[in-house]
C-alpha cells in the first residue's frame, strides 16, 4: 500500500497498475460540465516548488481542487527559504500547520526522500534533480495505454538529453516493470555514466534507435543543467538528434510521439511532428490531471468519487 510516491524504481507493479486504472476511471470527471467531487473534502494539500513549473504544479493543484481538497501553493522564491531557512525546517513548519499531504519539487536529487523520512504525512515527489519524476512517467504510461491499449511488449524509444532527465529514469523503471522494452537514444555525451548497468538498450545512432519503435518520446534539452562542452551546437544537435518527420519513417506506421514539455521547437522536436496526427502531447497534459487525482486519492484515502 502506498504511503508516499518518491520513485517508480521502488514502486510495485501492482501499485502502478492500480494508479493507472484509478486515473482511467477519474478521466470521466474531467469531461463533466462541473468538475467537482467530494472525495477529499476537508483535506489540506500543499505544493512546495523550489523550481519553476507550469504543467506539474497546476495539474496537482487542479487535481486536488477537483476532489474538493484545500490547496496552498508555496514557491521558494517568496518563502522563508530566502531568509536562510533549511528544507527540513520549512517542511516541519508546514506540517505543524496540520497539512495532510506535501507535493514538492526540488533541484537536489534525494530531497523528496529526505523529506518523506522526516514527515508523518504522504509526500509526493514532483521532480527531484536528475533523479525521478514519478507522476510524469505515470501519465506517460497512461497516455501510451490509451493509444496502444497496452504497455506489455511495446518498444519505447526515449530520445535526447537522457543524462539530465528525471523523466527518462522514471519511465525506464515504470515501463520495464509493466513489460515494455525501453531504448535510450542520444549522443554519447548526454547518456548517464552508468547507462550500461541499466535495463535498457542504448543507441547513439538516431536511425537505429527509432527503427521499429511503437512510441518515440523526445526530451527537452536541459541546457541549464549542462556542463560546457557536451554539445557542438544546437544546430548540429537538431540535425542529428531532433525528432522530425523523416526520422520517424523507420518507426512502426502507428507510432505515437510524446514530449514531457516544455518543448524547444526546432531543437529536440520539429513543428511537423509536434503538431502532427502522431503527436499525443496534449493528451499527456490532460492525463496529468487524472494521474495526480489518482495519486492523491490513494495517498489520502479518499472516499469513492461520486
Short mmCIF file of C-alpha atoms in Angstrom, two decimals:
data_model
loop_
_atom_site.label_atom_id
_atom_site.label_comp_id
_atom_site.label_asym_id
_atom_site.label_seq_id
_atom_site.Cartn_x
_atom_site.Cartn_y
_atom_site.Cartn_z
CA UNK A 1 0.00 0.00 0.00
CA UNK A 2 1.38 3.43 -0.98
CA UNK A 3 2.37 5.78 1.84
CA UNK A 4 4.47 8.19 -0.30
CA UNK A 5 5.31 8.42 -4.00
CA UNK A 6 9.02 9.15 -4.33
CA UNK A 7 10.29 6.79 -7.03
CA UNK A 8 8.91 4.26 -9.51
CA UNK A 9 12.08 2.19 -9.07
CA UNK A 10 10.75 1.18 -5.66
CA UNK A 11 7.04 1.09 -6.59
CA UNK A 12 5.48 -2.33 -7.05
CA UNK A 13 3.93 -3.19 -10.46
CA UNK A 14 0.53 -3.79 -8.83
CA UNK A 15 0.61 -0.28 -7.34
CA UNK A 16 1.48 1.19 -10.75
CA UNK A 17 -1.40 -0.73 -12.33
CA UNK A 18 -3.78 0.42 -9.58
CA UNK A 19 -2.83 4.09 -10.12
CA UNK A 20 -3.28 3.77 -13.91
CA UNK A 21 -6.67 2.07 -13.53
CA UNK A 22 -7.86 4.66 -10.99
CA UNK A 23 -6.74 7.53 -13.21
CA UNK A 24 -8.56 5.97 -16.16
CA UNK A 25 -11.79 5.93 -14.15
CA UNK A 26 -11.24 9.52 -12.95
CA UNK A 27 -10.84 10.87 -16.50
CA UNK A 28 -14.63 10.85 -16.85
CA UNK A 29 -14.83 13.57 -14.18
CA UNK A 30 -12.70 15.88 -16.32
CA UNK A 31 -15.32 15.81 -19.08
CA UNK A 32 -18.20 16.86 -16.82
CA UNK A 33 -19.58 20.42 -17.03
CA UNK A 34 -18.99 20.75 -13.27
CA UNK A 35 -15.63 19.21 -12.41
CA UNK A 36 -16.07 18.68 -8.70
CA UNK A 37 -16.41 15.61 -6.47
CA UNK A 38 -16.33 15.49 -2.63
CA UNK A 39 -13.68 12.77 -2.49
CA UNK A 40 -11.03 14.71 -0.49
CA UNK A 41 -13.22 17.31 1.20
CA UNK A 42 -11.52 18.81 4.24
CA UNK A 43 -8.01 17.60 3.33
CA UNK A 44 -5.14 20.08 3.05
CA UNK A 45 -2.62 19.69 0.19
CA UNK A 46 0.46 21.94 -0.07
CA UNK A 47 2.60 22.25 -3.20
CA UNK A 48 6.17 23.33 -2.40
CA UNK A 49 8.19 24.11 -5.52
CA UNK A 50 11.87 25.10 -5.47
CA UNK A 51 11.97 25.05 -9.29
CA UNK A 52 9.79 26.64 -11.95
CA UNK A 53 6.87 24.59 -13.26
CA UNK A 54 3.66 25.10 -15.19
CA UNK A 55 2.21 21.68 -16.05
CA UNK A 56 3.11 19.75 -12.94
CA UNK A 57 2.21 22.40 -10.40
CA UNK A 58 -1.07 23.44 -11.99
CA UNK A 59 -2.18 19.86 -12.63
CA UNK A 60 -1.53 18.86 -8.99
CA UNK A 61 -3.49 21.87 -7.77
CA UNK A 62 -6.33 21.23 -10.23
CA UNK A 63 -6.42 17.56 -9.27
CA UNK A 64 -6.72 18.43 -5.58
CA UNK A 65 -9.39 21.08 -6.18
CA UNK A 66 -11.49 18.80 -8.39
CA UNK A 67 -11.62 16.37 -5.46
CA UNK A 68 -12.56 19.25 -3.09
CA UNK A 69 -9.26 19.35 -1.17
CA UNK A 70 -7.96 22.71 0.02
CA UNK A 71 -4.67 23.70 -1.61
CA UNK A 72 -1.86 26.08 -0.74
CA UNK A 73 0.97 26.88 -3.11
CA UNK A 74 4.42 27.78 -1.74
CA UNK A 75 7.20 29.00 -4.03
CA UNK A 76 10.74 29.00 -2.64
CA UNK A 77 11.36 32.43 -4.18
CA UNK A 78 8.72 34.00 -1.92
CA UNK A 79 9.17 31.85 1.19
CA UNK A 80 11.42 31.90 4.28
CA UNK A 81 13.96 29.92 2.24
CA UNK A 82 15.15 33.33 1.08
CA UNK A 83 15.91 34.14 4.74
CA UNK A 84 18.08 31.07 5.14
CA UNK A 85 15.55 28.55 6.42
CA UNK A 86 16.53 24.93 5.73
CA UNK A 87 14.41 22.50 3.72
CA UNK A 88 13.59 20.38 6.78
CA UNK A 89 12.67 23.39 8.90
CA UNK A 90 10.39 24.60 6.11
CA UNK A 91 8.51 21.31 5.73
CA UNK A 92 8.26 20.79 9.51
CA UNK A 93 6.75 24.27 9.80
CA UNK A 94 4.18 23.40 7.15
CA UNK A 95 3.38 20.13 8.90
CA UNK A 96 2.85 22.00 12.17
CA UNK A 97 0.00 23.80 10.38
CA UNK A 98 -1.70 20.39 10.16
CA UNK A 99 -1.43 19.90 6.41
CA UNK A 100 -2.33 16.41 5.16
CA UNK A 101 -0.09 15.98 2.08
CA UNK A 102 3.02 17.65 0.65
CA UNK A 103 3.81 17.77 -3.08
CA UNK A 104 7.34 19.02 -3.65
CA UNK A 105 9.84 19.76 -6.41
CA UNK A 106 13.48 20.37 -5.57
CA UNK A 107 16.68 20.75 -7.62
CA UNK A 108 18.60 18.25 -5.47
CA UNK A 109 18.26 14.51 -6.13
CA UNK A 110 17.07 12.76 -2.98
CA UNK A 111 15.37 15.81 -1.44
CA UNK A 112 11.90 14.23 -1.60
CA UNK A 113 13.16 11.05 0.06
CA UNK A 114 14.75 13.09 2.86
CA UNK A 115 11.51 14.97 3.48
CA UNK A 116 9.41 11.79 3.39
CA UNK A 117 11.59 10.34 6.17
CA UNK A 118 11.10 13.47 8.27
CA UNK A 119 7.30 13.81 7.94
CA UNK A 120 4.42 11.60 9.06
CA UNK A 121 2.17 12.58 6.14
CA UNK A 122 2.23 11.47 2.47
CA UNK A 123 4.94 13.13 0.36
CA UNK A 124 4.79 13.19 -3.45
CA UNK A 125 7.94 13.74 -5.47
CA UNK A 126 7.09 16.22 -8.25
CA UNK A 127 10.67 16.04 -9.57
CA UNK A 128 13.98 15.94 -7.65
CA UNK A 129 17.11 16.98 -9.51
CA UNK A 130 18.16 14.41 -12.10
CA UNK A 131 16.69 11.52 -10.06
CA UNK A 132 12.99 10.86 -10.77
CA UNK A 133 9.64 12.39 -11.71
CA UNK A 134 7.23 9.53 -10.98
CA UNK A 135 3.90 11.20 -11.77
CA UNK A 136 5.20 12.30 -15.20
CA UNK A 137 6.09 8.70 -16.01
CA UNK A 138 2.68 7.51 -14.77
CA UNK A 139 0.86 9.98 -17.01
CA UNK A 140 3.11 8.93 -19.89
CA UNK A 141 2.19 5.29 -19.30
CA UNK A 142 -1.50 6.16 -19.08
CA UNK A 143 -1.24 8.01 -22.42
CA UNK A 144 0.57 5.11 -24.09
CA UNK A 145 -2.01 2.64 -22.79
CA UNK A 146 -4.81 4.94 -24.01
CA UNK A 147 -3.46 4.92 -27.56
CA UNK A 148 -1.96 1.42 -27.75
CA UNK A 149 -4.31 -0.48 -25.46
CA UNK A 150 -1.39 -2.00 -23.55
CA UNK A 151 2.16 -1.47 -22.31
CA UNK A 152 3.47 -5.02 -22.38
CA UNK A 153 5.53 -5.84 -25.46
CA UNK A 154 5.86 -2.28 -26.76
CA UNK A 155 9.16 -0.66 -27.73
CA UNK A 156 9.57 2.86 -26.36
CA UNK A 157 12.46 5.00 -27.67
CA UNK A 158 13.39 7.88 -25.34
CA UNK A 159 15.45 10.36 -27.35
CA UNK A 160 17.80 13.18 -26.47
CA UNK A 161 19.22 14.51 -23.22
CA UNK A 162 18.97 11.33 -21.17
CA UNK A 163 21.69 12.30 -18.70
CA UNK A 164 19.82 15.21 -17.16
CA UNK A 165 16.32 13.72 -17.44
CA UNK A 166 14.43 12.56 -14.34
CA UNK A 167 11.55 11.79 -16.72
CA UNK A 168 13.69 9.23 -18.58
CA UNK A 169 14.66 7.47 -15.34
CA UNK A 170 11.11 7.21 -14.00
CA UNK A 171 9.85 5.99 -17.38
CA UNK A 172 12.62 3.39 -17.54
CA UNK A 173 11.62 1.86 -14.20
CA UNK A 174 7.87 2.18 -14.75
CA UNK A 175 7.72 0.92 -18.32
CA UNK A 176 10.04 -2.06 -17.80
CA UNK A 177 8.05 -3.14 -14.74
CA UNK A 178 4.93 -3.11 -16.90
CA UNK A 179 6.55 -5.24 -19.62
CA UNK A 180 7.66 -2.65 -22.19
CA UNK A 181 11.12 -2.51 -23.76
CA UNK A 182 12.92 0.83 -23.35
CA UNK A 183 15.64 2.31 -25.55
CA UNK A 184 17.79 5.29 -24.62
CA UNK A 185 18.76 7.13 -27.83
CA UNK A 186 21.12 10.08 -27.81
CA UNK A 187 24.66 11.38 -28.21
CA UNK A 188 27.23 9.65 -26.02
CA UNK A 189 27.90 12.88 -24.13
CA UNK A 190 24.25 13.04 -22.98
CA UNK A 191 23.94 9.45 -21.73
CA UNK A 192 24.23 8.60 -17.99
CA UNK A 193 27.64 7.30 -16.94
CA UNK A 194 26.03 4.12 -15.54
CA UNK A 195 23.81 3.51 -18.57
CA UNK A 196 25.33 0.10 -19.34
CA UNK A 197 24.20 -1.15 -15.92
CA UNK A 198 20.58 -0.16 -16.55
CA UNK A 199 17.90 -2.48 -18.05
CA UNK A 200 17.78 -0.56 -21.31
CA UNK A 201 19.01 -0.77 -24.91
CA UNK A 202 21.37 2.07 -25.80
CA UNK A 203 21.75 3.69 -29.22
CA UNK A 204 23.96 6.55 -30.28
CA UNK A 205 22.52 6.50 -33.81
CA UNK A 206 19.06 8.05 -34.17
CA UNK A 207 18.05 5.95 -37.21
CA UNK A 208 18.85 2.66 -35.46
CA UNK A 209 17.33 3.81 -32.20
CA UNK A 210 13.98 4.64 -33.76
CA UNK A 211 13.76 1.60 -36.02
CA UNK A 212 10.57 -0.37 -35.29
CA UNK A 213 9.59 1.77 -32.28
CA UNK A 214 5.96 1.88 -31.12
CA UNK A 215 6.49 5.08 -29.15
CA UNK A 216 9.02 7.90 -29.51
CA UNK A 217 9.48 10.24 -26.55
CA UNK A 218 11.53 13.38 -27.25
CA UNK A 219 13.17 15.02 -24.24
CA UNK A 220 13.86 18.67 -23.57
CA UNK A 221 17.50 19.68 -23.92
CA UNK A 222 18.26 20.85 -20.36
CA UNK A 223 20.96 23.39 -21.02
CA UNK A 224 20.58 24.85 -17.52
CA UNK A 225 21.93 21.59 -16.02
CA UNK A 226 24.74 21.05 -18.53
CA UNK A 227 28.45 21.42 -18.15
CA UNK A 228 30.09 23.16 -21.09
CA UNK A 229 31.32 21.08 -24.00
CA UNK A 230 28.59 18.43 -24.11
CA UNK A 231 27.23 19.68 -27.44
CA UNK A 232 28.96 21.13 -30.51
CA UNK A 233 25.99 23.43 -31.27
CA UNK A 234 22.19 23.49 -31.09
CA UNK A 235 22.02 23.43 -34.88
CA UNK A 236 24.07 20.25 -35.13
CA UNK A 237 22.13 18.67 -32.28
CA UNK A 238 18.86 19.42 -34.05
CA UNK A 239 20.12 18.00 -37.34
CA UNK A 240 21.45 14.78 -35.80
CA UNK A 241 19.08 14.19 -32.86
CA UNK A 242 15.97 16.24 -33.44
CA UNK A 243 12.77 14.20 -33.91
CA UNK A 244 11.39 15.22 -37.30
CA UNK A 245 9.03 13.63 -39.80
CA UNK A 246 11.69 11.94 -41.93
CA UNK A 247 13.36 10.40 -38.88
CA UNK A 248 10.05 8.74 -37.96
CA UNK A 249 9.85 6.86 -41.29
CA UNK A 250 11.68 3.89 -39.73
CA UNK A 251 9.26 3.56 -36.79
CA UNK A 252 6.10 1.48 -36.90
CA UNK A 253 3.34 3.07 -39.02
CA UNK A 254 1.16 3.69 -35.96
CA UNK A 255 3.98 5.03 -33.81
CA UNK A 256 2.97 7.87 -31.48
CA UNK A 257 5.18 10.80 -30.42
CA UNK A 258 5.39 12.20 -26.90
CA UNK A 259 7.16 15.05 -25.14
CA UNK A 260 7.01 15.85 -21.39
CA UNK A 261 7.24 19.59 -22.06
CA UNK A 262 8.13 22.33 -22.18
CA UNK A 263 9.17 21.88 -25.82
CA UNK A 264 12.06 23.56 -27.57
CA UNK A 265 10.55 23.54 -31.05
CA UNK A 266 13.13 23.25 -33.78
CA UNK A 267 15.69 21.78 -31.36
CA UNK A 268 14.60 18.40 -29.94
CA UNK A 269 11.31 18.24 -31.86
CA UNK A 270 10.20 19.72 -35.18
CA UNK A 271 6.92 21.53 -35.77
CA UNK A 272 5.88 18.94 -38.36
CA UNK A 273 5.97 16.30 -35.62
CA UNK A 274 4.78 18.26 -32.58
CA UNK A 275 1.62 19.35 -34.43
CA UNK A 276 1.05 16.14 -36.40
CA UNK A 277 -1.57 13.42 -36.03
CA UNK A 278 1.08 11.26 -34.36
CA UNK A 279 1.55 13.70 -31.52
CA UNK A 280 -0.19 12.85 -28.22
CA UNK A 281 1.49 15.68 -26.30
CA UNK A 282 -1.74 17.43 -25.28
CA UNK A 283 -3.22 14.09 -24.19
CA UNK A 284 -0.24 13.80 -21.84
CA UNK A 285 -1.21 17.13 -20.27
CA UNK A 286 -4.84 16.07 -19.76
CA UNK A 287 -3.81 12.71 -18.35
CA UNK A 288 -1.52 14.52 -15.91
CA UNK A 289 -4.55 15.80 -14.02
CA UNK A 290 -6.15 12.34 -13.90
CA UNK A 291 -2.95 10.67 -12.68
CA UNK A 292 -2.44 13.24 -9.94
CA UNK A 293 -6.05 12.79 -8.86
CA UNK A 294 -5.38 9.06 -8.56
CA UNK A 295 -2.16 9.58 -6.60
CA UNK A 296 -3.76 11.99 -4.10
CA UNK A 297 -6.81 9.73 -3.82
CA UNK A 298 -4.79 6.67 -2.82
CA UNK A 299 -2.32 8.52 -0.58
CA UNK A 300 -5.04 10.38 1.29
CA UNK A 301 -7.50 7.51 1.48
CA UNK A 302 -10.31 9.35 -0.26
CA UNK A 303 -13.86 8.13 -0.49
CA UNK A 304 -15.19 6.81 -3.79
CA UNK A 305 -15.67 9.55 -6.39
CA UNK A 306 -19.31 10.48 -6.96
#
